[in-house]
């Protein structure tokens, strides 16, 4: 009887939806030694550190952007470009401009292709201005206007500080709730882990005392 009960439990667990399962520390995620403050403390942040030069980020980007459409209203996606060397500040400024213009979903694919496949140096200000003016797949002039604003440079400088302060040493790095770093076996299973960690953070927030 006990054996039957155990087998039934195993069979049931195999049928449970991903949301009813739990992410396992060490297998699915790690805990950051230094939590990263969320931009919106009362919500759940999914934060990606990426680089336009990174082929893995290139492949993850459409998966993560598409998956973020399924997030509940209490969850949002935030992206920050890593800055390991001074010359990466130019790409970080492009990332800031894409964010500020609201055209990330339209522009990111073209930017990744330009940097990674076509080897266009979009870290160079003159090159990126010329390139943006020529774009037709998205509103390049709108992104350029954001790029030329002082806010884009300030954000790029902030990305450099975040990279150094939180010791981001590889990309892509996806962090949920400011403290749980996703481990990727593949991109789709990684999205399942993201969802599980969102559930975990949501439950933790419910048990935190009101401020």
Short mmCIF file of C-alpha atoms in Angstrom, two decimals:
data_model
loop_
_atom_site.label_atom_id
_atom_site.label_comp_id
_atom_site.label_asym_id
_atom_site.label_seq_id
_atom_site.Cartn_x
_atom_site.Cartn_y
_atom_site.Cartn_z
CA UNK A 1 0.00 0.00 0.00
CA UNK A 2 2.76 2.40 0.90
CA UNK A 3 4.57 1.56 -2.35
CA UNK A 4 1.44 2.32 -4.35
CA UNK A 5 1.03 5.62 -2.54
CA UNK A 6 4.65 6.57 -3.23
CA UNK A 7 4.37 5.67 -6.90
CA UNK A 8 1.17 7.67 -7.21
CA UNK A 9 2.91 10.66 -5.67
CA UNK A 10 5.78 10.41 -8.15
CA UNK A 11 3.36 10.15 -11.06
CA UNK A 12 1.40 13.16 -9.81
CA UNK A 13 4.52 15.28 -9.43
CA UNK A 14 5.46 14.55 -13.03
CA UNK A 15 2.09 15.90 -14.14
CA UNK A 16 2.18 19.06 -12.05
CA UNK A 17 2.55 22.30 -13.97
CA UNK A 18 5.87 24.08 -13.70
CA UNK A 19 4.31 26.76 -11.51
CA UNK A 20 3.48 24.14 -8.88
CA UNK A 21 7.07 22.97 -8.68
CA UNK A 22 9.97 24.65 -6.93
CA UNK A 23 13.29 25.89 -8.25
CA UNK A 24 16.26 24.15 -6.65
CA UNK A 25 19.20 26.21 -5.44
CA UNK A 26 22.45 25.12 -7.06
CA UNK A 27 20.66 23.37 -9.92
CA UNK A 28 18.28 26.04 -11.21
CA UNK A 29 19.64 29.18 -9.58
CA UNK A 30 22.23 30.66 -7.24
CA UNK A 31 21.85 33.35 -4.58
CA UNK A 32 23.79 36.54 -5.12
CA UNK A 33 26.23 37.38 -2.32
CA UNK A 34 25.15 41.03 -2.63
CA UNK A 35 21.51 41.72 -3.52
CA UNK A 36 20.80 44.28 -6.24
CA UNK A 37 18.12 46.86 -5.32
CA UNK A 38 15.07 46.65 -7.56
CA UNK A 39 13.97 49.77 -9.41
CA UNK A 40 10.44 49.12 -8.17
CA UNK A 41 10.68 47.69 -4.67
CA UNK A 42 6.97 46.82 -4.46
CA UNK A 43 7.08 44.64 -7.58
CA UNK A 44 9.11 41.70 -8.88
CA UNK A 45 12.04 42.57 -11.08
CA UNK A 46 13.56 40.32 -13.72
CA UNK A 47 16.92 41.94 -14.43
CA UNK A 48 19.16 40.99 -17.33
CA UNK A 49 22.78 42.07 -17.65
CA UNK A 50 23.70 41.64 -21.31
CA UNK A 51 26.08 42.80 -24.01
CA UNK A 52 25.34 43.52 -27.66
CA UNK A 53 28.67 41.84 -28.39
CA UNK A 54 27.59 38.59 -26.67
CA UNK A 55 26.36 35.75 -28.90
CA UNK A 56 24.52 34.08 -26.01
CA UNK A 57 22.71 37.36 -25.29
CA UNK A 58 21.88 37.54 -29.01
CA UNK A 59 20.13 34.17 -28.79
CA UNK A 60 18.46 34.81 -25.42
CA UNK A 61 17.16 38.28 -26.25
CA UNK A 62 14.10 37.35 -28.39
CA UNK A 63 13.23 34.52 -26.00
CA UNK A 64 13.33 36.74 -22.93
CA UNK A 65 11.56 39.68 -24.57
CA UNK A 66 8.79 37.40 -25.80
CA UNK A 67 8.51 35.65 -22.43
CA UNK A 68 8.26 38.97 -20.61
CA UNK A 69 4.91 39.51 -22.35
CA UNK A 70 3.53 36.73 -20.12
CA UNK A 71 4.57 38.41 -16.86
CA UNK A 72 1.84 39.29 -14.39
CA UNK A 73 1.20 42.97 -13.62
CA UNK A 74 3.40 42.77 -10.52
CA UNK A 75 6.46 41.72 -12.57
CA UNK A 76 8.61 43.70 -14.99
CA UNK A 77 11.73 43.25 -17.12
CA UNK A 78 14.77 45.50 -16.69
CA UNK A 79 17.89 45.28 -18.85
CA UNK A 80 21.35 46.74 -18.25
CA UNK A 81 24.33 46.57 -20.64
CA UNK A 82 27.57 45.46 -18.98
CA UNK A 83 30.59 47.77 -19.08
CA UNK A 84 33.82 45.90 -18.45
CA UNK A 85 36.03 48.25 -20.43
CA UNK A 86 35.75 51.98 -21.29
CA UNK A 87 35.02 51.21 -24.94
CA UNK A 88 31.86 49.35 -23.89
CA UNK A 89 30.33 52.62 -22.67
CA UNK A 90 29.35 53.39 -26.28
CA UNK A 91 27.27 50.22 -26.54
CA UNK A 92 25.79 50.88 -23.10
CA UNK A 93 24.70 54.29 -24.37
CA UNK A 94 23.01 52.60 -27.34
CA UNK A 95 21.21 50.27 -24.92
CA UNK A 96 20.09 53.24 -22.85
CA UNK A 97 18.80 55.02 -25.95
CA UNK A 98 16.87 51.94 -27.05
CA UNK A 99 15.27 51.74 -23.60
CA UNK A 100 14.46 55.45 -23.42
CA UNK A 101 12.92 55.46 -26.90
CA UNK A 102 10.68 52.51 -26.03
CA UNK A 103 11.86 50.62 -29.11
CA UNK A 104 13.71 47.70 -27.56
CA UNK A 105 11.50 45.04 -29.15
CA UNK A 106 11.82 46.61 -32.59
CA UNK A 107 15.49 47.60 -32.51
CA UNK A 108 17.37 44.98 -30.53
CA UNK A 109 17.50 42.33 -33.24
CA UNK A 110 18.98 44.76 -35.76
CA UNK A 111 21.53 46.04 -33.26
CA UNK A 112 22.66 42.55 -32.33
CA UNK A 113 23.01 41.66 -36.01
CA UNK A 114 24.98 44.82 -36.73
CA UNK A 115 27.40 44.32 -33.83
CA UNK A 116 27.80 40.56 -33.81
CA UNK A 117 27.24 39.48 -37.42
CA UNK A 118 28.16 42.54 -39.49
CA UNK A 119 30.94 43.69 -37.11
CA UNK A 120 29.78 47.31 -37.22
CA UNK A 121 31.41 49.32 -34.45
CA UNK A 122 28.31 50.78 -32.80
CA UNK A 123 30.42 51.68 -29.78
CA UNK A 124 31.74 54.56 -31.89
CA UNK A 125 29.55 57.66 -31.73
CA UNK A 126 29.94 58.74 -35.37
CA UNK A 127 29.32 55.21 -36.62
CA UNK A 128 26.19 54.68 -34.54
CA UNK A 129 24.71 58.05 -35.56
CA UNK A 130 25.19 57.27 -39.26
CA UNK A 131 23.84 53.73 -38.79
CA UNK A 132 20.74 54.84 -36.89
CA UNK A 133 19.91 57.42 -39.54
CA UNK A 134 19.91 54.67 -42.18
CA UNK A 135 17.57 52.27 -40.37
CA UNK A 136 14.14 51.42 -41.77
CA UNK A 137 13.26 48.29 -39.75
CA UNK A 138 12.66 50.56 -36.73
CA UNK A 139 12.56 54.29 -36.06
CA UNK A 140 16.30 54.91 -36.02
CA UNK A 141 15.89 58.67 -35.78
CA UNK A 142 13.87 58.29 -32.57
CA UNK A 143 16.59 56.11 -31.06
CA UNK A 144 19.21 58.63 -32.25
CA UNK A 145 17.39 61.47 -30.50
CA UNK A 146 17.48 59.46 -27.27
CA UNK A 147 21.14 58.57 -27.87
CA UNK A 148 22.10 62.24 -28.20
CA UNK A 149 20.40 63.20 -24.95
CA UNK A 150 22.42 63.68 -21.77
CA UNK A 151 20.26 61.03 -20.09
CA UNK A 152 21.67 58.25 -22.27
CA UNK A 153 25.24 59.02 -21.23
CA UNK A 154 24.22 59.23 -17.58
CA UNK A 155 22.54 55.83 -17.85
CA UNK A 156 25.60 54.33 -19.54
CA UNK A 157 27.74 55.60 -16.66
CA UNK A 158 25.27 54.04 -14.22
CA UNK A 159 25.50 50.72 -16.08
CA UNK A 160 29.26 50.78 -15.59
CA UNK A 161 28.77 51.35 -11.85
CA UNK A 162 26.25 48.50 -11.62
CA UNK A 163 28.60 46.14 -13.47
CA UNK A 164 31.44 46.93 -11.08
CA UNK A 165 29.46 47.19 -7.85
CA UNK A 166 27.71 43.85 -8.30
CA UNK A 167 30.69 42.15 -9.95
CA UNK A 168 28.88 40.99 -13.07
CA UNK A 169 31.53 38.86 -14.75
CA UNK A 170 29.58 37.03 -17.48
CA UNK A 171 26.62 37.52 -19.78
CA UNK A 172 23.79 36.94 -20.01
CA UNK A 173 23.04 37.19 -16.29
CA UNK A 174 19.35 37.05 -15.38
CA UNK A 175 18.48 37.93 -11.80
CA UNK A 176 15.02 37.69 -10.23
CA UNK A 177 13.99 39.75 -7.26
CA UNK A 178 17.42 41.30 -7.00
CA UNK A 179 18.98 38.17 -5.54
CA UNK A 180 18.34 34.95 -7.47
CA UNK A 181 20.57 34.35 -10.52
CA UNK A 182 19.13 31.93 -13.09
CA UNK A 183 21.25 28.97 -14.23
CA UNK A 184 20.60 28.13 -17.88
CA UNK A 185 20.62 24.58 -19.21
CA UNK A 186 18.88 25.99 -22.28
CA UNK A 187 16.88 29.15 -22.93
CA UNK A 188 13.39 27.66 -22.65
CA UNK A 189 14.05 25.81 -19.39
CA UNK A 190 15.61 29.03 -18.17
CA UNK A 191 12.29 30.79 -18.73
CA UNK A 192 10.62 28.13 -16.60
CA UNK A 193 13.14 28.84 -13.87
CA UNK A 194 12.43 32.56 -14.19
CA UNK A 195 8.74 31.86 -13.61
CA UNK A 196 9.48 29.66 -10.60
CA UNK A 197 11.70 32.32 -9.08
CA UNK A 198 9.05 34.97 -9.68
CA UNK A 199 6.65 32.77 -7.69
CA UNK A 200 9.29 32.38 -4.99
CA UNK A 201 9.87 36.12 -4.68
CA UNK A 202 6.13 36.76 -4.68
CA UNK A 203 5.64 34.38 -1.76
CA UNK A 204 8.58 35.91 0.11
CA UNK A 205 7.13 39.38 -0.33
CA UNK A 206 3.85 38.23 1.20
CA UNK A 207 5.64 37.16 4.39
CA UNK A 208 7.70 40.34 4.75
CA UNK A 209 6.47 42.74 7.42
CA UNK A 210 4.83 45.90 6.12
CA UNK A 211 7.07 48.97 6.15
#
